[in-house]
Amino acid sequence: MPEKTIFQRIIEREIPSKSVYEDEICYAFRDINPQAPAHILIVPKKPIPRLAEAGSLDQSLLGHLLLTAARISRDLKLERGYRVVINNGPDGGETVPHLHVHLLAGRPLAWPPG
């Protein structure tokens, strides 16, 4: 059996986190190394290594992650704007092989990123 990712361990409460939202599909928590005043990670409970490995059966899960980002932004009153990021692969900035969405807000975000 493959080793659990850090996100699986967080979802299973083996590692503490600052929870922001949870439902049957995903778990959202504050990033421990925030890149903006509001930096939330939204992680599906189904372990998909990265976006490139998601399949057509994951379509509703992927939509749910984006709608959850919008819901959290409303709950946190991030009305000035926010950015949603999904990193894929090492050159894309992926550091944990478990698909997740970054919700960044609370300051002006430059373009292009990175």
mmCIF file of N, CA and C in Angstrom:
data_model
loop_
_atom_site.group_PDB
_atom_site.id
_atom_site.type_symbol
_atom_site.label_atom_id
_atom_site.label_comp_id
_atom_site.label_asym_id
_atom_site.label_seq_id
_atom_site.Cartn_x
_atom_site.Cartn_y
_atom_site.Cartn_z
ATOM 1 N N MET A 1 0.848 -1.190 0.000
ATOM 2 C CA MET A 1 0.000 0.000 0.000
ATOM 3 C C MET A 1 0.886 1.244 0.000
ATOM 4 N N PRO A 2 0.639 2.202 -0.920
ATOM 5 C CA PRO A 2 1.466 3.408 -0.960
ATOM 6 C C PRO A 2 1.348 4.211 0.335
ATOM 7 N N GLU A 3 2.392 4.944 0.631
ATOM 8 C CA GLU A 3 2.395 5.790 1.822
ATOM 9 C C GLU A 3 1.376 6.915 1.665
ATOM 10 N N LYS A 4 0.713 7.263 2.737
ATOM 11 C CA LYS A 4 -0.267 8.358 2.714
ATOM 12 C C LYS A 4 0.443 9.679 2.470
ATOM 13 N N THR A 5 -0.219 10.561 1.727
ATOM 14 C CA THR A 5 0.318 11.911 1.559
ATOM 15 C C THR A 5 0.046 12.700 2.841
ATOM 16 N N ILE A 6 0.724 13.802 2.981
ATOM 17 C CA ILE A 6 0.490 14.663 4.141
ATOM 18 C C ILE A 6 -0.969 15.131 4.166
ATOM 19 N N PHE A 7 -1.567 15.331 2.993
ATOM 20 C CA PHE A 7 -2.959 15.764 2.964
ATOM 21 C C PHE A 7 -3.901 14.662 3.433
ATOM 22 N N GLN A 8 -3.621 13.417 3.084
ATOM 23 C CA GLN A 8 -4.441 12.320 3.603
ATOM 24 C C GLN A 8 -4.330 12.259 5.122
ATOM 25 N N ARG A 9 -3.136 12.469 5.637
ATOM 26 C CA ARG A 9 -2.940 12.441 7.088
ATOM 27 C C ARG A 9 -3.663 13.602 7.768
ATOM 28 N N ILE A 10 -3.718 14.770 7.105
ATOM 29 C CA ILE A 10 -4.458 15.909 7.648
ATOM 30 C C ILE A 10 -5.957 15.616 7.625
ATOM 31 N N ILE A 11 -6.458 15.118 6.494
ATOM 32 C CA ILE A 11 -7.884 14.787 6.379
ATOM 33 C C ILE A 11 -8.294 13.789 7.451
ATOM 34 N N GLU A 12 -7.429 12.811 7.734
ATOM 35 C CA GLU A 12 -7.724 11.778 8.729
ATOM 36 C C GLU A 12 -7.401 12.221 10.151
ATOM 37 N N ARG A 13 -7.036 13.489 10.324
ATOM 38 C CA ARG A 13 -6.760 14.098 11.632
ATOM 39 C C ARG A 13 -5.530 13.501 12.331
ATOM 40 N N GLU A 14 -4.643 12.896 11.555
ATOM 41 C CA GLU A 14 -3.377 12.430 12.117
ATOM 42 C C GLU A 14 -2.428 13.605 12.332
ATOM 43 N N ILE A 15 -2.618 14.659 11.547
ATOM 44 C CA ILE A 15 -1.836 15.886 11.645
ATOM 45 C C ILE A 15 -2.833 17.018 11.860
ATOM 46 N N PRO A 16 -2.610 17.888 12.843
ATOM 47 C CA PRO A 16 -3.563 18.980 13.079
ATOM 48 C C PRO A 16 -3.538 20.021 11.965
ATOM 49 N N SER A 17 -4.653 20.702 11.799
ATOM 50 C CA SER A 17 -4.761 21.777 10.820
ATOM 51 C C SER A 17 -5.790 22.781 11.322
ATOM 52 N N LYS A 18 -5.784 23.951 10.697
ATOM 53 C CA LYS A 18 -6.775 24.984 11.011
ATOM 54 C C LYS A 18 -7.886 24.873 9.980
ATOM 55 N N SER A 19 -8.882 24.094 10.322
ATOM 56 C CA SER A 19 -9.991 23.796 9.423
ATOM 57 C C SER A 19 -10.796 25.046 9.087
ATOM 58 N N VAL A 20 -11.205 25.133 7.818
ATOM 59 C CA VAL A 20 -12.048 26.225 7.349
ATOM 60 C C VAL A 20 -13.397 25.685 6.875
ATOM 61 N N TYR A 21 -13.386 24.486 6.289
ATOM 62 C CA TYR A 21 -14.604 23.915 5.717
ATOM 63 C C TYR A 21 -14.396 22.416 5.532
ATOM 64 N N GLU A 22 -15.506 21.661 5.662
ATOM 65 C CA GLU A 22 -15.450 20.235 5.378
ATOM 66 C C GLU A 22 -16.828 19.757 4.959
ATOM 67 N N ASP A 23 -16.841 18.856 3.996
ATOM 68 C CA ASP A 23 -18.048 18.134 3.622
ATOM 69 C C ASP A 23 -17.627 16.718 3.249
ATOM 70 N N GLU A 24 -18.529 15.958 2.657
ATOM 71 C CA GLU A 24 -18.222 14.553 2.356
ATOM 72 C C GLU A 24 -17.213 14.406 1.221
ATOM 73 N N ILE A 25 -16.970 15.470 0.449
ATOM 74 C CA ILE A 25 -16.095 15.393 -0.720
ATOM 75 C C ILE A 25 -14.720 15.995 -0.475
ATOM 76 N N CYS A 26 -14.655 17.060 0.322
ATOM 77 C CA CYS A 26 -13.377 17.754 0.480
ATOM 78 C C CYS A 26 -13.193 18.306 1.889
ATOM 79 N N TYR A 27 -11.959 18.693 2.142
ATOM 80 C CA TYR A 27 -11.569 19.299 3.411
ATOM 81 C C TYR A 27 -10.738 20.530 3.074
ATOM 82 N N ALA A 28 -11.018 21.663 3.705
ATOM 83 C CA ALA A 28 -10.283 22.899 3.455
ATOM 84 C C ALA A 28 -9.667 23.401 4.758
ATOM 85 N N PHE A 29 -8.428 23.858 4.655
ATOM 86 C CA PHE A 29 -7.699 24.317 5.836
ATOM 87 C C PHE A 29 -6.698 25.385 5.440
ATOM 88 N N ARG A 30 -6.229 26.122 6.435
ATOM 89 C CA ARG A 30 -5.251 27.195 6.197
ATOM 90 C C ARG A 30 -3.862 26.604 5.935
ATOM 91 N N ASP A 31 -3.204 27.152 4.923
ATOM 92 C CA ASP A 31 -1.851 26.711 4.570
ATOM 93 C C ASP A 31 -0.890 27.111 5.683
ATOM 94 N N ILE A 32 0.036 26.219 6.038
ATOM 95 C CA ILE A 32 0.989 26.540 7.112
ATOM 96 C C ILE A 32 2.108 27.470 6.636
ATOM 97 N N ASN A 33 2.231 27.643 5.309
ATOM 98 C CA ASN A 33 3.215 28.559 4.742
ATOM 99 C C ASN A 33 2.491 29.506 3.788
ATOM 100 N N PRO A 34 1.651 30.400 4.337
ATOM 101 C CA PRO A 34 0.780 31.209 3.476
ATOM 102 C C PRO A 34 1.545 32.165 2.568
ATOM 103 N N GLN A 35 1.048 32.262 1.335
ATOM 104 C CA GLN A 35 1.611 33.175 0.348
ATOM 105 C C GLN A 35 0.755 34.434 0.185
ATOM 106 N N ALA A 36 -0.282 34.525 0.978
ATOM 107 C CA ALA A 36 -1.164 35.696 1.018
ATOM 108 C C ALA A 36 -1.843 35.682 2.387
ATOM 109 N N PRO A 37 -2.412 36.812 2.815
ATOM 110 C CA PRO A 37 -3.090 36.826 4.126
ATOM 111 C C PRO A 37 -4.141 35.726 4.278
ATOM 112 N N ALA A 38 -4.870 35.448 3.211
ATOM 113 C CA ALA A 38 -5.782 34.308 3.205
ATOM 114 C C ALA A 38 -5.219 33.293 2.213
ATOM 115 N N HIS A 39 -4.810 32.146 2.703
ATOM 116 C CA HIS A 39 -4.283 31.076 1.838
ATOM 117 C C HIS A 39 -4.874 29.772 2.349
ATOM 118 N N ILE A 40 -5.901 29.308 1.634
ATOM 119 C CA ILE A 40 -6.646 28.112 2.014
ATOM 120 C C ILE A 40 -6.347 27.011 1.010
ATOM 121 N N LEU A 41 -6.145 25.797 1.505
ATOM 122 C CA LEU A 41 -6.002 24.626 0.639
ATOM 123 C C LEU A 41 -7.307 23.842 0.680
ATOM 124 N N ILE A 42 -7.827 23.512 -0.481
ATOM 125 C CA ILE A 42 -9.058 22.739 -0.599
ATOM 126 C C ILE A 42 -8.670 21.406 -1.218
ATOM 127 N N VAL A 43 -8.817 20.338 -0.433
ATOM 128 C CA VAL A 43 -8.280 19.029 -0.809
ATOM 129 C C VAL A 43 -9.413 18.013 -0.921
ATOM 130 N N PRO A 44 -9.497 17.325 -2.059
ATOM 131 C CA PRO A 44 -10.508 16.276 -2.138
ATOM 132 C C PRO A 44 -10.138 15.109 -1.228
ATOM 133 N N LYS A 45 -11.134 14.484 -0.652
ATOM 134 C CA LYS A 45 -10.868 13.319 0.197
ATOM 135 C C LYS A 45 -10.447 12.117 -0.641
ATOM 136 N N LYS A 46 -10.878 12.096 -1.900
ATOM 137 C CA LYS A 46 -10.419 11.060 -2.824
ATOM 138 C C LYS A 46 -8.996 11.413 -3.240
ATOM 139 N N PRO A 47 -8.026 10.538 -3.010
ATOM 140 C CA PRO A 47 -6.644 10.867 -3.369
ATOM 141 C C PRO A 47 -6.383 10.732 -4.868
ATOM 142 N N ILE A 48 -6.338 11.860 -5.552
ATOM 143 C CA ILE A 48 -5.952 11.939 -6.957
ATOM 144 C C ILE A 48 -4.588 12.629 -6.959
ATOM 145 N N PRO A 49 -3.556 12.011 -7.526
ATOM 146 C CA PRO A 49 -2.216 12.610 -7.422
ATOM 147 C C PRO A 49 -2.105 14.032 -7.975
ATOM 148 N N ARG A 50 -2.729 14.294 -9.119
ATOM 149 C CA ARG A 50 -2.635 15.629 -9.725
ATOM 150 C C ARG A 50 -3.726 15.773 -10.768
ATOM 151 N N LEU A 51 -3.953 16.992 -11.202
ATOM 152 C CA LEU A 51 -5.016 17.264 -12.161
ATOM 153 C C LEU A 51 -4.863 16.419 -13.423
ATOM 154 N N ALA A 52 -3.648 16.249 -13.902
ATOM 155 C CA ALA A 52 -3.402 15.471 -15.123
ATOM 156 C C ALA A 52 -3.827 14.015 -14.981
ATOM 157 N N GLU A 53 -4.005 13.534 -13.766
ATOM 158 C CA GLU A 53 -4.407 12.145 -13.547
ATOM 159 C C GLU A 53 -5.887 12.017 -13.193
ATOM 160 N N ALA A 54 -6.606 13.121 -13.170
ATOM 161 C CA ALA A 54 -8.050 13.061 -12.954
ATOM 162 C C ALA A 54 -8.699 12.555 -14.238
ATOM 163 N N GLY A 55 -9.789 11.833 -14.077
ATOM 164 C CA GLY A 55 -10.486 11.289 -15.237
ATOM 165 C C GLY A 55 -11.875 11.864 -15.379
ATOM 166 N N SER A 56 -12.578 11.411 -16.386
ATOM 167 C CA SER A 56 -13.933 11.917 -16.633
ATOM 168 C C SER A 56 -14.869 11.629 -15.465
ATOM 169 N N LEU A 57 -14.605 10.573 -14.711
ATOM 170 C CA LEU A 57 -15.440 10.272 -13.545
ATOM 171 C C LEU A 57 -15.221 11.271 -12.408
ATOM 172 N N ASP A 58 -14.165 12.075 -12.502
ATOM 173 C CA ASP A 58 -13.843 13.072 -11.476
ATOM 174 C C ASP A 58 -14.415 14.450 -11.804
ATOM 175 N N GLN A 59 -15.161 14.559 -12.879
ATOM 176 C CA GLN A 59 -15.658 15.861 -13.321
ATOM 177 C C GLN A 59 -16.470 16.574 -12.239
ATOM 178 N N SER A 60 -17.384 15.888 -11.593
ATOM 179 C CA SER A 60 -18.198 16.563 -10.572
ATOM 180 C C SER A 60 -17.354 16.926 -9.352
ATOM 181 N N LEU A 61 -16.371 16.108 -9.006
ATOM 182 C CA LEU A 61 -15.467 16.422 -7.892
ATOM 183 C C LEU A 61 -14.692 17.700 -8.199
ATOM 184 N N LEU A 62 -14.176 17.817 -9.421
ATOM 185 C CA LEU A 62 -13.408 19.010 -9.796
ATOM 186 C C LEU A 62 -14.278 20.263 -9.738
ATOM 187 N N GLY A 63 -15.493 20.164 -10.232
ATOM 188 C CA GLY A 63 -16.415 21.299 -10.137
ATOM 189 C C GLY A 63 -16.727 21.642 -8.694
ATOM 190 N N HIS A 64 -16.874 20.613 -7.867
ATOM 191 C CA HIS A 64 -17.166 20.833 -6.448
ATOM 192 C C HIS A 64 -16.028 21.608 -5.778
ATOM 193 N N LEU A 65 -14.784 21.301 -6.123
ATOM 194 C CA LEU A 65 -13.643 22.013 -5.536
ATOM 195 C C LEU A 65 -13.709 23.500 -5.860
ATOM 196 N N LEU A 66 -14.051 23.842 -7.111
ATOM 197 C CA LEU A 66 -14.135 25.249 -7.500
ATOM 198 C C LEU A 66 -15.312 25.951 -6.824
ATOM 199 N N LEU A 67 -16.441 25.281 -6.753
ATOM 200 C CA LEU A 67 -17.595 25.878 -6.070
ATOM 201 C C LEU A 67 -17.334 26.033 -4.572
ATOM 202 N N THR A 68 -16.560 25.117 -4.008
ATOM 203 C CA THR A 68 -16.181 25.236 -2.596
ATOM 204 C C THR A 68 -15.274 26.442 -2.394
ATOM 205 N N ALA A 69 -14.351 26.689 -3.331
ATOM 206 C CA ALA A 69 -13.496 27.880 -3.243
ATOM 207 C C ALA A 69 -14.354 29.141 -3.234
ATOM 208 N N ALA A 70 -15.363 29.196 -4.098
ATOM 209 C CA ALA A 70 -16.252 30.365 -4.127
ATOM 210 C C ALA A 70 -17.030 30.492 -2.822
ATOM 211 N N ARG A 71 -17.497 29.380 -2.294
ATOM 212 C CA ARG A 71 -18.243 29.406 -1.023
ATOM 213 C C ARG A 71 -17.355 29.918 0.116
ATOM 214 N N ILE A 72 -16.135 29.402 0.200
ATOM 215 C CA ILE A 72 -15.213 29.831 1.251
ATOM 216 C C ILE A 72 -14.904 31.326 1.100
ATOM 217 N N SER A 73 -14.721 31.787 -0.138
ATOM 218 C CA SER A 73 -14.428 33.215 -0.341
ATOM 219 C C SER A 73 -15.584 34.081 0.161
ATOM 220 N N ARG A 74 -16.819 33.629 -0.034
ATOM 221 C CA ARG A 74 -17.973 34.369 0.506
ATOM 222 C C ARG A 74 -17.972 34.318 2.033
ATOM 223 N N ASP A 75 -17.741 33.117 2.587
ATOM 224 C CA ASP A 75 -17.738 32.962 4.046
ATOM 225 C C ASP A 75 -16.676 33.840 4.708
ATOM 226 N N LEU A 76 -15.521 33.970 4.050
ATOM 227 C CA LEU A 76 -14.416 34.763 4.605
ATOM 228 C C LEU A 76 -14.472 36.226 4.176
ATOM 229 N N LYS A 77 -15.522 36.580 3.425
ATOM 230 C CA LYS A 77 -15.734 37.961 2.987
ATOM 231 C C LYS A 77 -14.542 38.498 2.175
ATOM 232 N N LEU A 78 -14.133 37.720 1.202
ATOM 233 C CA LEU A 78 -13.005 38.086 0.344
ATOM 234 C C LEU A 78 -13.523 38.788 -0.917
ATOM 235 N N GLU A 79 -14.418 39.771 -0.709
ATOM 236 C CA GLU A 79 -15.103 40.414 -1.822
ATOM 237 C C GLU A 79 -14.199 41.240 -2.732
ATOM 238 N N ARG A 80 -13.012 41.604 -2.272
ATOM 239 C CA ARG A 80 -12.105 42.393 -3.128
ATOM 240 C C ARG A 80 -11.472 41.525 -4.211
ATOM 241 N N GLY A 81 -11.573 40.219 -4.083
ATOM 242 C CA GLY A 81 -11.045 39.322 -5.110
ATOM 243 C C GLY A 81 -10.167 38.240 -4.522
ATOM 244 N N TYR A 82 -9.975 37.221 -5.313
ATOM 245 C CA TYR A 82 -9.148 36.089 -4.898
ATOM 246 C C TYR A 82 -8.624 35.375 -6.127
ATOM 247 N N ARG A 83 -7.671 34.509 -5.919
ATOM 248 C CA ARG A 83 -7.104 33.690 -6.987
ATOM 249 C C ARG A 83 -7.247 32.230 -6.602
ATOM 250 N N VAL A 84 -7.562 31.399 -7.585
ATOM 251 C CA VAL A 84 -7.646 29.956 -7.418
ATOM 252 C C VAL A 84 -6.527 29.347 -8.267
ATOM 253 N N VAL A 85 -5.711 28.494 -7.640
ATOM 254 C CA VAL A 85 -4.549 27.913 -8.323
ATOM 255 C C VAL A 85 -4.537 26.407 -8.110
ATOM 256 N N ILE A 86 -4.230 25.674 -9.197
ATOM 257 C CA ILE A 86 -3.972 24.241 -9.107
ATOM 258 C C ILE A 86 -2.611 24.005 -9.749
ATOM 259 N N ASN A 87 -1.657 23.539 -8.966
ATOM 260 C CA ASN A 87 -0.326 23.226 -9.480
ATOM 261 C C ASN A 87 -0.320 21.782 -9.983
ATOM 262 N N ASN A 88 0.395 21.536 -11.084
ATOM 263 C CA ASN A 88 0.451 20.194 -11.664
ATOM 264 C C ASN A 88 1.888 19.887 -12.083
ATOM 265 N N GLY A 89 2.513 18.946 -11.411
ATOM 266 C CA GLY A 89 3.880 18.541 -11.741
ATOM 267 C C GLY A 89 4.911 19.466 -11.129
ATOM 268 N N PRO A 90 6.157 19.005 -11.102
ATOM 269 C CA PRO A 90 7.222 19.784 -10.453
ATOM 270 C C PRO A 90 7.437 21.169 -11.060
ATOM 271 N N ASP A 91 7.383 21.303 -12.377
ATOM 272 C CA ASP A 91 7.567 22.618 -12.990
ATOM 273 C C ASP A 91 6.355 23.519 -12.774
ATOM 274 N N GLY A 92 5.224 22.938 -12.410
ATOM 275 C CA GLY A 92 4.027 23.713 -12.111
ATOM 276 C C GLY A 92 3.945 24.117 -10.652
ATOM 277 N N GLY A 93 4.936 23.735 -9.850
ATOM 278 C CA GLY A 93 4.961 24.113 -8.445
ATOM 279 C C GLY A 93 4.365 23.078 -7.506
ATOM 280 N N GLU A 94 4.014 21.902 -8.029
ATOM 281 C CA GLU A 94 3.431 20.856 -7.178
ATOM 282 C C GLU A 94 4.475 20.330 -6.193
ATOM 283 N N THR A 95 4.117 20.324 -4.913
ATOM 284 C CA THR A 95 5.019 19.785 -3.888
ATOM 285 C C THR A 95 4.423 18.591 -3.160
ATOM 286 N N VAL A 96 3.114 18.433 -3.229
ATOM 287 C CA VAL A 96 2.439 17.293 -2.602
ATOM 288 C C VAL A 96 1.654 16.572 -3.701
ATOM 289 N N PRO A 97 1.916 15.278 -3.921
ATOM 290 C CA PRO A 97 1.210 14.558 -4.983
ATOM 291 C C PRO A 97 -0.202 14.145 -4.581
ATOM 292 N N HIS A 98 -1.018 15.140 -4.311
ATOM 293 C CA HIS A 98 -2.440 14.957 -3.987
ATOM 294 C C HIS A 98 -3.123 16.226 -4.487
ATOM 295 N N LEU A 99 -3.940 16.094 -5.513
ATOM 296 C CA LEU A 99 -4.628 17.232 -6.104
ATOM 297 C C LEU A 99 -5.189 18.145 -5.009
ATOM 298 N N HIS A 100 -5.015 19.439 -5.185
ATOM 299 C CA HIS A 100 -5.582 20.408 -4.245
ATOM 300 C C HIS A 100 -5.677 21.769 -4.916
ATOM 301 N N VAL A 101 -6.560 22.589 -4.385
ATOM 302 C CA VAL A 101 -6.798 23.928 -4.894
ATOM 303 C C VAL A 101 -6.298 24.926 -3.859
ATOM 304 N N HIS A 102 -5.532 25.903 -4.315
ATOM 305 C CA HIS A 102 -5.107 27.010 -3.458
ATOM 306 C C HIS A 102 -6.096 28.154 -3.655
ATOM 307 N N LEU A 103 -6.599 28.706 -2.568
ATOM 308 C CA LEU A 103 -7.418 29.913 -2.590
ATOM 309 C C LEU A 103 -6.582 31.004 -1.924
ATOM 310 N N LEU A 104 -6.194 32.008 -2.698
ATOM 311 C CA LEU A 104 -5.323 33.082 -2.224
ATOM 312 C C LEU A 104 -6.062 34.414 -2.291
ATOM 313 N N ALA A 105 -5.949 35.203 -1.228
ATOM 314 C CA ALA A 105 -6.622 36.504 -1.197
ATOM 315 C C ALA A 105 -6.062 37.355 -0.066
ATOM 316 N N GLY A 106 -6.576 38.579 0.021
ATOM 317 C CA GLY A 106 -6.213 39.452 1.126
ATOM 318 C C GLY A 106 -5.134 40.457 0.794
ATOM 319 N N ARG A 107 -4.670 40.462 -0.452
ATOM 320 C CA ARG A 107 -3.701 41.455 -0.926
ATOM 321 C C ARG A 107 -3.796 41.464 -2.450
ATOM 322 N N PRO A 108 -3.317 42.531 -3.095
ATOM 323 C CA PRO A 108 -3.286 42.525 -4.556
ATOM 324 C C PRO A 108 -2.342 41.406 -5.043
ATOM 325 N N LEU A 109 -2.796 40.642 -5.995
ATOM 326 C CA LEU A 109 -2.005 39.530 -6.537
ATOM 327 C C LEU A 109 -1.496 39.916 -7.924
ATOM 328 N N ALA A 110 -0.185 39.881 -8.102
ATOM 329 C CA ALA A 110 0.445 40.317 -9.348
ATOM 330 C C ALA A 110 0.219 39.313 -10.474
ATOM 331 N N TRP A 111 0.356 39.813 -11.711
ATOM 332 C CA TRP A 111 0.289 38.961 -12.890
ATOM 333 C C TRP A 111 1.451 39.327 -13.787
ATOM 334 N N PRO A 112 2.187 38.418 -14.343
ATOM 335 C CA PRO A 112 1.981 36.983 -14.197
ATOM 336 C C PRO A 112 2.484 36.483 -12.843
ATOM 337 N N PRO A 113 1.891 35.399 -12.360
ATOM 338 C CA PRO A 113 2.367 34.824 -11.091
ATOM 339 C C PRO A 113 3.711 34.140 -11.302
ATOM 340 N N GLY A 114 4.466 33.972 -10.240
ATOM 341 C CA GLY A 114 5.702 33.208 -10.277
ATOM 342 C C GLY A 114 6.691 33.739 -11.241
#
